[in-house]
CSV table of C-alpha atoms in Angstrom, one decimal:
chain,number,residue,atom,x,y,z
A,1,UNK,CA,0.0,0.0,0.0
A,2,UNK,CA,1.1,3.6,-0.2
A,3,UNK,CA,0.3,7.0,1.1
A,4,UNK,CA,-0.8,9.6,-1.4
A,5,UNK,CA,-0.1,13.2,-0.7
A,6,UNK,CA,-0.6,15.8,-3.4
A,7,UNK,CA,-0.6,13.0,-6.0
A,8,UNK,CA,2.9,11.7,-5.0
A,9,UNK,CA,3.4,8.1,-4.0
A,10,UNK,CA,5.2,7.7,-0.7
A,11,UNK,CA,5.0,4.0,-0.1
A,12,UNK,CA,8.1,3.9,2.1
A,13,UNK,CA,6.9,6.5,4.5
A,14,UNK,CA,4.8,6.1,7.6
A,15,UNK,CA,1.0,6.5,7.3
A,16,UNK,CA,-2.1,6.0,9.5
A,17,UNK,CA,-5.6,5.2,8.5
A,18,UNK,CA,-8.8,5.3,10.7
A,19,UNK,CA,-12.4,4.7,10.0
A,20,UNK,CA,-15.5,5.0,12.2
A,21,UNK,CA,-18.7,3.0,11.9
A,22,UNK,CA,-22.1,4.0,13.3
A,23,UNK,CA,-23.4,0.6,14.5
A,24,UNK,CA,-26.9,1.9,14.8
A,25,UNK,CA,-27.2,2.9,11.1
A,26,UNK,CA,-24.5,0.9,9.5
A,27,UNK,CA,-26.9,-1.5,7.8
A,28,UNK,CA,-28.8,1.4,6.2
A,29,UNK,CA,-25.8,3.6,5.2
A,30,UNK,CA,-25.1,3.5,1.4
A,31,UNK,CA,-21.6,2.6,0.4
A,32,UNK,CA,-20.0,4.2,-2.7
A,33,UNK,CA,-18.2,1.6,-4.8
A,34,UNK,CA,-15.3,3.2,-6.6
A,35,UNK,CA,-11.5,3.3,-6.4
A,36,UNK,CA,-10.2,6.0,-4.0
A,37,UNK,CA,-7.7,7.1,-6.6
A,38,UNK,CA,-8.7,7.4,-10.2
A,39,UNK,CA,-6.1,7.9,-13.0
A,40,UNK,CA,-7.4,9.8,-16.0
A,41,UNK,CA,-5.3,10.3,-19.1
A,42,UNK,CA,-6.1,13.1,-21.5
A,43,UNK,CA,-6.9,11.4,-24.8
A,44,UNK,CA,-9.0,11.9,-27.9
A,45,UNK,CA,-12.1,12.3,-25.7
A,46,UNK,CA,-12.4,15.5,-23.7
A,47,UNK,CA,-14.6,13.8,-21.1
A,48,UNK,CA,-14.2,10.8,-18.8
A,49,UNK,CA,-17.0,9.0,-17.0
A,50,UNK,CA,-16.7,7.1,-13.6
A,51,UNK,CA,-19.7,5.0,-12.4
A,52,UNK,CA,-21.0,5.4,-8.8
A,53,UNK,CA,-23.0,2.7,-7.3
A,54,UNK,CA,-24.9,2.2,-4.0
A,55,UNK,CA,-25.1,-1.2,-2.4
A,56,UNK,CA,-27.1,-2.5,0.6
A,57,UNK,CA,-29.7,0.3,0.3
A,58,UNK,CA,-33.1,-0.6,1.7
A,59,UNK,CA,-35.8,-1.8,-0.6
A,60,UNK,CA,-38.0,1.1,-1.8
A,61,UNK,CA,-35.3,3.7,-1.0
A,62,UNK,CA,-33.8,6.2,-3.4
A,63,UNK,CA,-30.2,7.5,-3.3
A,64,UNK,CA,-29.1,10.8,-4.9
A,65,UNK,CA,-25.5,11.9,-5.4
A,66,UNK,CA,-24.5,15.5,-5.4
A,67,UNK,CA,-21.2,17.4,-5.6
A,68,UNK,CA,-20.0,19.1,-2.5
A,69,UNK,CA,-18.8,22.0,-4.7
A,70,UNK,CA,-21.7,22.5,-7.2
A,71,UNK,CA,-20.0,25.5,-8.7
A,72,UNK,CA,-17.4,23.5,-10.7
A,73,UNK,CA,-18.3,23.6,-14.4
A,74,UNK,CA,-15.8,20.8,-15.1
A,75,UNK,CA,-17.7,18.2,-13.0
A,76,UNK,CA,-21.2,16.9,-13.5
A,77,UNK,CA,-23.3,14.0,-12.1
A,78,UNK,CA,-25.7,12.2,-14.4
A,79,UNK,CA,-28.1,9.3,-13.7
A,80,UNK,CA,-29.1,6.7,-16.3
A,81,UNK,CA,-30.9,3.4,-15.5
A,82,UNK,CA,-30.4,3.9,-11.8
A,83,UNK,CA,-26.6,4.1,-12.2
A,84,UNK,CA,-25.0,7.4,-11.3
A,85,UNK,CA,-21.9,8.6,-13.1
A,86,UNK,CA,-19.4,11.3,-12.4
A,87,UNK,CA,-18.4,13.1,-15.6
A,88,UNK,CA,-15.1,15.0,-15.8
A,89,UNK,CA,-14.1,17.5,-18.4
A,90,UNK,CA,-10.5,16.4,-18.5
A,91,UNK,CA,-9.4,18.8,-21.2
A,92,UNK,CA,-10.6,21.9,-19.2
A,93,UNK,CA,-9.2,20.6,-15.9
A,94,UNK,CA,-5.8,19.9,-17.4
A,95,UNK,CA,-5.8,23.3,-19.2
A,96,UNK,CA,-6.5,25.0,-15.9
A,97,UNK,CA,-3.6,23.2,-14.2
A,98,UNK,CA,-1.1,24.1,-16.9
A,99,UNK,CA,-1.7,21.3,-19.3
A,100,UNK,CA,0.6,18.6,-18.0
A,101,UNK,CA,-0.7,17.2,-14.8
A,102,UNK,CA,-3.5,17.8,-12.4
A,103,UNK,CA,-4.7,16.3,-9.1
A,104,UNK,CA,-8.3,16.9,-8.2
A,105,UNK,CA,-10.2,16.1,-5.0
A,106,UNK,CA,-13.8,15.5,-5.7
A,107,UNK,CA,-16.2,15.8,-2.8
A,108,UNK,CA,-19.5,13.8,-3.0
A,109,UNK,CA,-22.5,13.4,-0.9
A,110,UNK,CA,-24.9,10.4,-1.1
A,111,UNK,CA,-28.3,11.0,0.4
A,112,UNK,CA,-30.7,8.1,0.9
A,113,UNK,CA,-34.4,8.8,1.4
A,114,UNK,CA,-37.3,6.4,2.0
A,115,UNK,CA,-40.4,6.0,-0.1
A,116,UNK,CA,-42.0,9.1,1.6
A,117,UNK,CA,-39.0,11.3,1.0
A,118,UNK,CA,-37.6,11.2,4.6
A,119,UNK,CA,-33.8,11.3,4.8
A,120,UNK,CA,-32.5,8.0,6.1
A,121,UNK,CA,-28.8,8.7,5.8
A,122,UNK,CA,-26.3,11.2,4.3
A,123,UNK,CA,-22.8,10.0,3.6
A,124,UNK,CA,-19.9,12.1,2.4
A,125,UNK,CA,-17.2,10.7,0.2
A,126,UNK,CA,-14.0,11.9,-1.4
A,127,UNK,CA,-12.4,10.7,-4.6
A,128,UNK,CA,-8.9,11.8,-5.8
A,129,UNK,CA,-8.5,12.1,-9.5
A,130,UNK,CA,-5.0,12.1,-10.9
A,131,UNK,CA,-4.9,13.5,-14.4
A,132,UNK,CA,-2.0,13.4,-16.7
A,133,UNK,CA,-1.3,14.1,-20.4
A,134,UNK,CA,1.7,11.9,-20.4
A,135,UNK,CA,1.6,8.8,-22.6
A,136,UNK,CA,4.2,6.8,-20.8
A,137,UNK,CA,1.7,4.8,-18.9
A,138,UNK,CA,0.3,1.2,-19.1
A,139,UNK,CA,-2.8,0.5,-21.1
A,140,UNK,CA,-5.4,-2.3,-21.4
A,141,UNK,CA,-5.1,-4.7,-24.3
A,142,UNK,CA,-7.8,-4.2,-27.0
A,143,UNK,CA,-9.1,-7.7,-26.2
A,144,UNK,CA,-9.7,-6.5,-22.6
A,145,UNK,CA,-11.3,-3.2,-23.6
A,146,UNK,CA,-14.0,-5.2,-25.3
A,147,UNK,CA,-15.2,-6.4,-21.9
A,148,UNK,CA,-15.7,-2.8,-20.8
A,149,UNK,CA,-17.0,-1.3,-24.0
A,150,UNK,CA,-20.3,-3.1,-24.5
A,151,UNK,CA,-23.5,-1.2,-23.8
A,152,UNK,CA,-25.1,-4.4,-22.4
A,153,UNK,CA,-23.7,-5.8,-19.2
A,154,UNK,CA,-21.9,-9.1,-19.2
A,155,UNK,CA,-24.0,-12.0,-17.9
A,156,UNK,CA,-23.0,-14.3,-15.1
A,157,UNK,CA,-25.4,-17.3,-14.5
A,158,UNK,CA,-26.2,-18.5,-11.0
A,159,UNK,CA,-24.2,-21.7,-10.3
A,160,UNK,CA,-21.8,-21.3,-13.3
A,161,UNK,CA,-18.4,-19.8,-13.3
A,162,UNK,CA,-18.0,-16.5,-15.0
A,163,UNK,CA,-14.5,-15.8,-16.2
A,164,UNK,CA,-12.9,-12.5,-17.5
A,165,UNK,CA,-9.3,-12.4,-18.6
A,166,UNK,CA,-7.6,-9.0,-18.1
A,167,UNK,CA,-4.5,-8.2,-20.2
A,168,UNK,CA,-2.4,-5.0,-20.2
A,169,UNK,CA,1.1,-3.7,-20.8
A,170,UNK,CA,3.1,-0.6,-21.2
A,171,UNK,CA,4.2,-0.2,-24.8
A,172,UNK,CA,6.0,3.2,-24.4
A,173,UNK,CA,8.5,4.2,-21.8
A,174,UNK,CA,10.3,2.1,-19.2
A,175,UNK,CA,8.9,0.4,-16.1
A,176,UNK,CA,9.8,-2.5,-13.8
A,177,UNK,CA,6.4,-4.1,-13.9
A,178,UNK,CA,2.7,-3.6,-14.4
A,179,UNK,CA,-0.1,-4.7,-12.0
A,180,UNK,CA,-3.7,-4.1,-11.4
A,181,UNK,CA,-5.8,-2.2,-8.8
A,182,UNK,CA,-9.3,-3.6,-8.2
A,183,UNK,CA,-12.2,-1.9,-6.5
A,184,UNK,CA,-14.8,-3.4,-4.2
A,185,UNK,CA,-15.7,-7.0,-5.3
A,186,UNK,CA,-18.9,-8.9,-4.8
A,187,UNK,CA,-18.6,-11.8,-2.3
A,188,UNK,CA,-17.1,-14.8,-3.8
A,189,UNK,CA,-15.2,-13.1,-6.6
A,190,UNK,CA,-11.6,-14.4,-7.0
A,191,UNK,CA,-8.7,-12.7,-8.7
A,192,UNK,CA,-5.7,-14.7,-9.9
A,193,UNK,CA,-2.1,-13.7,-9.4
A,194,UNK,CA,-0.6,-11.5,-12.2
A,195,UNK,CA,1.1,-13.5,-14.9
A,196,UNK,CA,3.8,-11.6,-16.9
A,197,UNK,CA,5.7,-8.4,-16.2
A,198,UNK,CA,3.6,-6.2,-18.5
A,199,UNK,CA,6.7,-4.4,-19.9
A,200,UNK,CA,5.8,-5.2,-23.5
A,201,UNK,CA,3.1,-6.5,-25.8
A,202,UNK,CA,4.8,-9.9,-25.9
A,203,UNK,CA,5.1,-10.0,-22.1
A,204,UNK,CA,1.7,-8.6,-21.0
A,205,UNK,CA,0.5,-8.7,-17.5
A,206,UNK,CA,-2.5,-11.0,-17.3
A,207,UNK,CA,-5.0,-11.5,-14.5
A,208,UNK,CA,-8.2,-13.6,-14.4
A,209,UNK,CA,-11.4,-12.7,-12.6
A,210,UNK,CA,-13.5,-15.7,-11.7
A,211,UNK,CA,-16.9,-15.8,-10.0
A,212,UNK,CA,-19.6,-18.4,-9.5
A,213,UNK,CA,-22.5,-16.4,-8.2
A,214,UNK,CA,-25.2,-17.8,-5.9
A,215,UNK,CA,-29.0,-17.4,-6.0
A,216,UNK,CA,-28.7,-14.6,-3.4
A,217,UNK,CA,-26.4,-12.7,-5.8
A,218,UNK,CA,-29.0,-11.9,-8.5
A,219,UNK,CA,-28.8,-8.4,-9.7
A,220,UNK,CA,-26.4,-5.9,-11.3
A,221,UNK,CA,-22.8,-5.3,-10.2
A,222,UNK,CA,-20.0,-3.0,-11.2
A,223,UNK,CA,-16.3,-4.0,-10.8
A,224,UNK,CA,-13.9,-1.2,-11.4
A,225,UNK,CA,-10.3,-2.0,-12.4
A,226,UNK,CA,-7.2,0.0,-13.5
A,227,UNK,CA,-3.7,-1.0,-14.6
A,228,UNK,CA,-0.8,0.7,-12.9
A,229,UNK,CA,3.0,0.5,-13.4
A,230,UNK,CA,5.8,0.5,-10.9
A,231,UNK,CA,6.1,4.3,-11.1
A,232,UNK,CA,2.5,4.7,-10.0
A,233,UNK,CA,1.1,5.8,-13.3
A,234,UNK,CA,-2.1,4.1,-14.3
A,235,UNK,CA,-4.4,3.7,-17.2
A,236,UNK,CA,-7.9,5.3,-17.1
A,237,UNK,CA,-10.1,3.2,-14.8
A,238,UNK,CA,-12.5,0.9,-16.5
A,239,UNK,CA,-15.5,-0.7,-15.1
A,240,UNK,CA,-17.1,-4.1,-15.9
A,241,UNK,CA,-20.9,-4.3,-15.5
A,242,UNK,CA,-22.1,-7.8,-14.5
A,243,UNK,CA,-25.7,-8.9,-14.5
A,244,UNK,CA,-26.2,-12.1,-12.4
A,245,UNK,CA,-29.2,-14.0,-13.9
A,246,UNK,CA,-30.8,-17.4,-13.6
A,247,UNK,CA,-29.8,-19.9,-16.3
A,248,UNK,CA,-32.3,-19.7,-19.2
A,249,UNK,CA,-34.3,-22.7,-20.5
A,250,UNK,CA,-32.6,-24.6,-23.3
A,251,UNK,CA,-34.3,-24.9,-26.7
A,252,UNK,CA,-34.9,-28.2,-28.5
A,253,UNK,CA,-35.4,-28.7,-32.2
A,254,UNK,CA,-35.8,-31.7,-34.5
A,255,UNK,CA,-34.7,-31.5,-38.2
A,256,UNK,CA,-34.4,-33.7,-41.2
A,257,UNK,CA,-31.9,-32.8,-44.0
A,258,UNK,CA,-31.4,-29.4,-42.4
A,259,UNK,CA,-35.1,-28.5,-42.3
A,260,UNK,CA,-36.7,-28.1,-38.9
A,261,UNK,CA,-39.8,-30.0,-38.1
A,262,UNK,CA,-42.7,-28.1,-36.6
A,263,UNK,CA,-43.9,-29.0,-33.1
A,264,UNK,CA,-46.0,-32.2,-33.2
A,265,UNK,CA,-45.8,-32.1,-37.0
A,266,UNK,CA,-44.6,-34.5,-39.6
A,267,UNK,CA,-41.3,-34.1,-41.5
A,268,UNK,CA,-41.4,-31.7,-44.5
A,269,UNK,CA,-40.9,-34.6,-46.9
A,270,UNK,CA,-42.8,-38.0,-46.9
A,271,UNK,CA,-41.0,-41.1,-45.5
A,272,UNK,CA,-40.8,-44.1,-47.7
A,273,UNK,CA,-40.2,-47.8,-47.1
A,274,UNK,CA,-36.7,-48.8,-48.2
A,275,UNK,CA,-35.0,-45.5,-47.5
A,276,UNK,CA,-32.8,-44.5,-44.6
A,277,UNK,CA,-33.4,-41.2,-42.7
A,278,UNK,CA,-31.2,-39.3,-40.4
A,279,UNK,CA,-33.0,-37.0,-38.0
A,280,UNK,CA,-31.0,-34.5,-35.8
A,281,UNK,CA,-32.3,-33.8,-32.3
A,282,UNK,CA,-30.5,-30.6,-31.2
A,283,UNK,CA,-30.5,-28.7,-27.9
A,284,UNK,CA,-28.9,-25.3,-27.4
A,285,UNK,CA,-28.5,-23.0,-24.3
A,286,UNK,CA,-27.5,-19.3,-24.1
A,287,UNK,CA,-25.2,-20.2,-21.2
A,288,UNK,CA,-22.0,-21.4,-22.9
A,289,UNK,CA,-20.9,-23.3,-19.8
A,290,UNK,CA,-24.1,-25.2,-19.3
A,291,UNK,CA,-24.3,-29.0,-19.9
A,292,UNK,CA,-27.2,-30.4,-21.8
A,293,UNK,CA,-28.6,-33.9,-21.9
A,294,UNK,CA,-31.0,-35.2,-24.6
A,295,UNK,CA,-33.2,-38.2,-23.8
A,296,UNK,CA,-36.1,-40.1,-25.3
A,297,UNK,CA,-39.5,-39.3,-23.7
A,298,UNK,CA,-41.4,-42.5,-24.5
A,299,UNK,CA,-40.3,-44.8,-27.3
A,300,UNK,CA,-38.4,-44.7,-30.5
A,301,UNK,CA,-39.9,-45.5,-34.0
A,302,UNK,CA,-39.6,-49.3,-34.6
A,303,UNK,CA,-36.1,-50.5,-35.2
A,304,UNK,CA,-34.8,-46.9,-35.0
A,305,UNK,CA,-31.4,-46.1,-33.4
A,306,UNK,CA,-30.5,-43.0,-31.3
A,307,UNK,CA,-26.8,-42.3,-31.5
A,308,UNK,CA,-24.7,-40.9,-28.7
A,309,UNK,CA,-24.5,-37.1,-28.2
A,310,UNK,CA,-22.1,-34.8,-29.9
A,311,UNK,CA,-21.3,-31.5,-28.2
A,312,UNK,CA,-19.9,-28.2,-29.4
A,313,UNK,CA,-16.7,-26.9,-27.8
A,314,UNK,CA,-17.7,-23.2,-28.3
A,315,UNK,CA,-21.2,-23.2,-26.9
A,316,UNK,CA,-23.7,-25.1,-24.9
A,317,UNK,CA,-25.0,-27.2,-27.8
A,318,UNK,CA,-25.5,-30.9,-28.1
A,319,UNK,CA,-27.2,-33.1,-30.6
A,320,UNK,CA,-28.2,-36.7,-31.1
A,321,UNK,CA,-28.8,-38.4,-34.4
A,322,UNK,CA,-31.9,-40.6,-34.9
A,323,UNK,CA,-31.5,-43.1,-37.7
A,324,UNK,CA,-34.8,-44.7,-39.0
A,325,UNK,CA,-35.1,-47.0,-42.0
A,326,UNK,CA,-38.8,-48.0,-42.5
A,327,UNK,CA,-39.1,-51.7,-43.3
A,328,UNK,CA,-41.6,-53.5,-45.5
A,329,UNK,CA,-44.3,-53.6,-42.7
A,330,UNK,CA,-44.0,-50.0,-41.6
A,331,UNK,CA,-46.3,-48.5,-44.3
A,332,UNK,CA,-49.0,-46.4,-42.7
A,333,UNK,CA,-47.1,-46.0,-39.4
A,334,UNK,CA,-48.3,-42.8,-37.7
A,335,UNK,CA,-47.0,-42.1,-34.2
A,336,UNK,CA,-45.9,-39.1,-32.2
A,337,UNK,CA,-42.4,-39.4,-30.8
A,338,UNK,CA,-40.9,-37.1,-28.1
A,339,UNK,CA,-37.5,-36.1,-26.8
A,340,UNK,CA,-36.4,-34.0,-23.8
A,341,UNK,CA,-33.5,-31.7,-23.2
A,342,UNK,CA,-32.3,-31.1,-19.6
A,343,UNK,CA,-29.7,-28.6,-18.6
A,344,UNK,CA,-27.4,-28.6,-15.5
A,345,UNK,CA,-28.3,-27.0,-12.2
A,346,UNK,CA,-25.0,-25.3,-11.5
A,347,UNK,CA,-22.6,-25.8,-8.6
A,348,UNK,CA,-20.7,-23.6,-6.2
A,349,UNK,CA,-18.5,-24.1,-3.1
A,350,UNK,CA,-19.6,-21.0,-1.3
A,351,UNK,CA,-23.4,-21.1,-1.5
A,352,UNK,CA,-24.2,-22.6,1.8
A,353,UNK,CA,-24.0,-26.2,0.7
A,354,UNK,CA,-26.9,-26.1,-1.7
A,355,UNK,CA,-27.1,-29.1,-3.9
A,356,UNK,CA,-28.8,-27.2,-6.7
A,357,UNK,CA,-27.4,-23.7,-6.8
A,358,UNK,CA,-29.3,-22.4,-9.8
A,359,UNK,CA,-32.2,-23.7,-11.8
A,360,UNK,CA,-32.6,-26.9,-13.7
A,361,UNK,CA,-35.0,-26.9,-16.7
A,362,UNK,CA,-36.3,-29.7,-18.9
A,363,UNK,CA,-38.0,-29.0,-22.2
A,364,UNK,CA,-40.0,-31.4,-24.4
A,365,UNK,CA,-40.4,-31.5,-28.1
A,366,UNK,CA,-42.4,-34.0,-30.3
A,367,UNK,CA,-42.7,-34.8,-34.0
A,368,UNK,CA,-44.9,-37.2,-35.9
A,369,UNK,CA,-43.4,-40.1,-37.8
A,370,UNK,CA,-45.6,-41.0,-40.8
A,371,UNK,CA,-44.6,-43.6,-43.4
A,372,UNK,CA,-46.3,-43.6,-46.8
A,373,UNK,CA,-48.7,-46.4,-47.5
A,374,UNK,CA,-48.6,-48.6,-50.6
A,375,UNK,CA,-45.2,-47.2,-51.7
A,376,UNK,CA,-41.9,-49.0,-51.6
A,377,UNK,CA,-38.4,-47.6,-52.6
A,378,UNK,CA,-36.5,-50.2,-54.6
A,379,UNK,CA,-32.9,-50.9,-53.6
A,380,UNK,CA,-30.1,-52.2,-55.8
A,381,UNK,CA,-30.7,-55.7,-57.2
A,382,UNK,CA,-34.4,-56.0,-56.1
A,383,UNK,CA,-36.9,-57.3,-58.6
A,384,UNK,CA,-40.7,-57.4,-58.8
A,385,UNK,CA,-40.9,-61.1,-57.8
A,386,UNK,CA,-38.8,-60.5,-54.6
A,387,UNK,CA,-41.1,-57.6,-53.5
A,388,UNK,CA,-44.2,-59.6,-54.4
A,389,UNK,CA,-43.1,-62.5,-52.2
A,390,UNK,CA,-42.7,-60.1,-49.2
A,391,UNK,CA,-46.3,-59.1,-49.5
A,392,UNK,CA,-47.7,-62.6,-50.2
A,393,UNK,CA,-48.5,-61.7,-53.8
A,394,UNK,CA,-47.1,-62.4,-57.3
A,395,UNK,CA,-45.1,-60.2,-59.8
A,396,UNK,CA,-48.1,-60.0,-62.2
A,397,UNK,CA,-50.3,-58.4,-59.7
A,398,UNK,CA,-47.5,-56.0,-58.6
A,399,UNK,CA,-46.8,-55.1,-62.2
A,400,UNK,CA,-50.4,-54.2,-62.8
A,401,UNK,CA,-50.2,-51.5,-60.0
A,402,UNK,CA,-47.2,-49.8,-61.7
A,403,UNK,CA,-48.0,-48.4,-65.1
A,404,UNK,CA,-44.7,-46.6,-65.2
A,405,UNK,CA,-42.9,-50.0,-65.5
A,406,UNK,CA,-43.4,-50.8,-69.2
A,407,UNK,CA,-42.0,-54.3,-69.1
A,408,UNK,CA,-41.9,-56.7,-66.1
A,409,UNK,CA,-38.4,-57.9,-67.4
A,410,UNK,CA,-36.7,-54.5,-67.4
A,411,UNK,CA,-34.0,-53.8,-64.9
A,412,UNK,CA,-35.4,-51.5,-62.2
A,413,UNK,CA,-33.4,-48.6,-61.1
A,414,UNK,CA,-32.5,-48.2,-57.4
A,415,UNK,CA,-34.6,-45.4,-55.8
A,416,UNK,CA,-37.7,-46.1,-58.0
A,417,UNK,CA,-41.0,-45.8,-56.1
A,418,UNK,CA,-43.0,-49.0,-56.5
A,419,UNK,CA,-46.7,-49.1,-55.8
A,420,UNK,CA,-47.3,-52.3,-53.8
A,421,UNK,CA,-51.1,-51.9,-53.7
A,422,UNK,CA,-53.8,-49.3,-54.0
A,423,UNK,CA,-55.4,-47.1,-51.4
A,424,UNK,CA,-58.9,-47.7,-50.2
A,425,UNK,CA,-61.1,-45.0,-48.6
A,426,UNK,CA,-62.3,-46.4,-45.3
A,427,UNK,CA,-66.0,-46.2,-44.9
A,428,UNK,CA,-68.0,-45.9,-41.7
A,429,UNK,CA,-68.1,-49.2,-39.7
A,430,UNK,CA,-65.4,-50.8,-41.8
A,431,UNK,CA,-63.4,-53.4,-39.9
A,432,UNK,CA,-60.0,-55.0,-40.6
A,433,UNK,CA,-61.6,-58.5,-40.9
A,434,UNK,CA,-64.4,-57.4,-43.2
A,435,UNK,CA,-62.2,-55.4,-45.6
A,436,UNK,CA,-59.4,-58.0,-45.7
A,437,UNK,CA,-61.9,-60.8,-46.4
A,438,UNK,CA,-63.6,-58.8,-49.1
A,439,UNK,CA,-60.3,-58.2,-51.0
A,440,UNK,CA,-59.0,-61.7,-50.4
A,441,UNK,CA,-56.2,-60.8,-48.0
A,442,UNK,CA,-55.1,-62.5,-44.8
A,443,UNK,CA,-55.0,-60.5,-41.6
A,444,UNK,CA,-51.2,-60.7,-41.5
A,445,UNK,CA,-50.9,-59.5,-45.1
A,446,UNK,CA,-53.3,-56.6,-44.3
A,447,UNK,CA,-51.4,-55.5,-41.2
A,448,UNK,CA,-48.1,-55.7,-43.1
A,449,UNK,CA,-49.4,-53.0,-45.4
A,450,UNK,CA,-51.1,-51.0,-42.6
A,451,UNK,CA,-48.8,-50.7,-39.6
A,452,UNK,CA,-51.3,-48.4,-37.8
A,453,UNK,CA,-53.7,-51.4,-37.6
A,454,UNK,CA,-51.3,-53.5,-35.5
A,455,UNK,CA,-52.9,-54.5,-32.2
A,456,UNK,CA,-56.5,-53.5,-33.2
A,457,UNK,CA,-59.2,-55.7,-31.8
A,458,UNK,CA,-61.1,-58.0,-34.1
A,459,UNK,CA,-64.4,-56.4,-35.3
A,460,UNK,CA,-63.4,-52.9,-34.1
A,461,UNK,CA,-64.6,-50.1,-36.4
A,462,UNK,CA,-62.1,-47.3,-36.8
A,463,UNK,CA,-64.8,-44.7,-37.6
A,464,UNK,CA,-68.6,-44.7,-37.5
A,465,UNK,CA,-69.4,-41.7,-39.7
A,466,UNK,CA,-68.1,-39.8,-42.7
A,467,UNK,CA,-66.9,-37.0,-40.5
A,468,UNK,CA,-65.1,-39.5,-38.2
A,469,UNK,CA,-63.3,-41.1,-41.2
A,470,UNK,CA,-62.3,-37.6,-42.5
A,471,UNK,CA,-61.0,-36.6,-39.1
A,472,UNK,CA,-58.5,-39.5,-39.3
A,473,UNK,CA,-57.5,-38.6,-42.9
A,474,UNK,CA,-54.2,-37.2,-44.0
A,475,UNK,CA,-55.7,-33.7,-44.7
A,476,UNK,CA,-58.8,-31.6,-44.4
A,477,UNK,CA,-61.8,-33.2,-46.2
A,478,UNK,CA,-59.7,-36.4,-47.0
A,479,UNK,CA,-60.9,-39.8,-46.0
A,480,UNK,CA,-58.8,-42.1,-43.9
A,481,UNK,CA,-57.2,-44.7,-46.1
A,482,UNK,CA,-55.9,-48.3,-46.0
A,483,UNK,CA,-53.5,-50.0,-48.4
A,484,UNK,CA,-54.9,-53.1,-50.0
A,485,UNK,CA,-53.4,-55.7,-52.4
A,486,UNK,CA,-56.5,-57.5,-53.7
A,487,UNK,CA,-56.6,-61.1,-54.9
A,488,UNK,CA,-59.0,-62.0,-57.7
A,489,UNK,CA,-58.7,-65.6,-56.7
A,490,UNK,CA,-59.7,-65.4,-53.0
A,491,UNK,CA,-61.6,-62.1,-52.9
A,492,UNK,CA,-65.4,-61.9,-52.6
A,493,UNK,CA,-67.1,-62.1,-56.0
A,494,UNK,CA,-70.2,-60.1,-54.8
A,495,UNK,CA,-70.1,-56.4,-54.0
A,496,UNK,CA,-72.5,-54.1,-52.1
A,497,UNK,CA,-74.2,-53.4,-55.4
A,498,UNK,CA,-74.8,-57.1,-56.2
A,499,UNK,CA,-78.5,-58.1,-56.1
């Protein structure tokens, strides 16, 4: 430490410090958070701004700052968003002191009143401002100035470590070392030792601020820092505004081929038997230090595989790939499938032993898996007879459903869509048994073409009116459909129109 008298450092001399505390009003007295000595360098800007903040003020109270000497035209106090600032006209102050160096004692008074306007406390404070036009002083690195230059405060999430790396050096002139002076810190903030001498750009002085805030720390904080060399010259004080907030809820999305699927909706493109689909289930959090977990909420599509998570090293983002290849008996499959994303709760060693320091959120998102009926995607080497055998039919009948295949003997190209039957508009009171018997199909063959009929009870009607059948249809005004592969040999010869 050092004693300052008239702006001169006297660290090797004797000094004495005293302070008095009024124990009756100490809990209500506002405290001004700022460095006792502020170094201001005359630069391109003619004005410098120093924030003033009150902590531990009672709820509902209001604190007003004023200057002890209100006649000074070079000093002004402004208030914006409940933060008071002391503005100095450095150009005028330096000019009045001869242009090279000036030391200014600023007297302030902070008056706190209750909701009815009654004065609760009045606290005087004094700040010494050391102004110099000399350029042989340390400076913050541009990467550090970014921390102080943003209009929006930096965000620290409850239960997660906030980290700010400070870097500075003296590029002009000679000094033995460069260090940092830090103002009042919130409880729990830790500052590392200084690494590097700071005598050049390549040997910068670096210090790291770390803080894992607790739930009781919610709010806005100001941490003021300056960088000073061994001769006592310092850069202009900079202040970091920190907003302590609760961790936000993560977002969860499901996409196919880069196209996001709407909540509870089907994929933007139809799914066909014989193809393989890769769905991406992705979760993202605004808190880059959060940890996300994606899990299945219910069941996966039949024979689908959910691969392990892959995480991003630059942000709280994780994703899992869902691989689904509809098989021959998945036509007509129509089921909602859901996933959850859960973030971490946060931890801290100084929050009173709480297991969950912050807030843990779980979000849910679903999408509908719908596989096209009566359509099959050919793979390499497959022929009509092979496909017909799968569905208990013959190549002649299958060929009759595919007018685009001119000859049953032609080589079929992989990826060709093959119609393996025709669609039938379900009528009121239709049952699986009645329709399959009418068209000469076994129950197993019928279910193989209509996966949504798996597990239906015998004799159970799927709809009892035209409106009911349309409500189950693929779109407004469209009837619910089944896929059938009729057999002229075993089907009923009579129809509903036969007398």
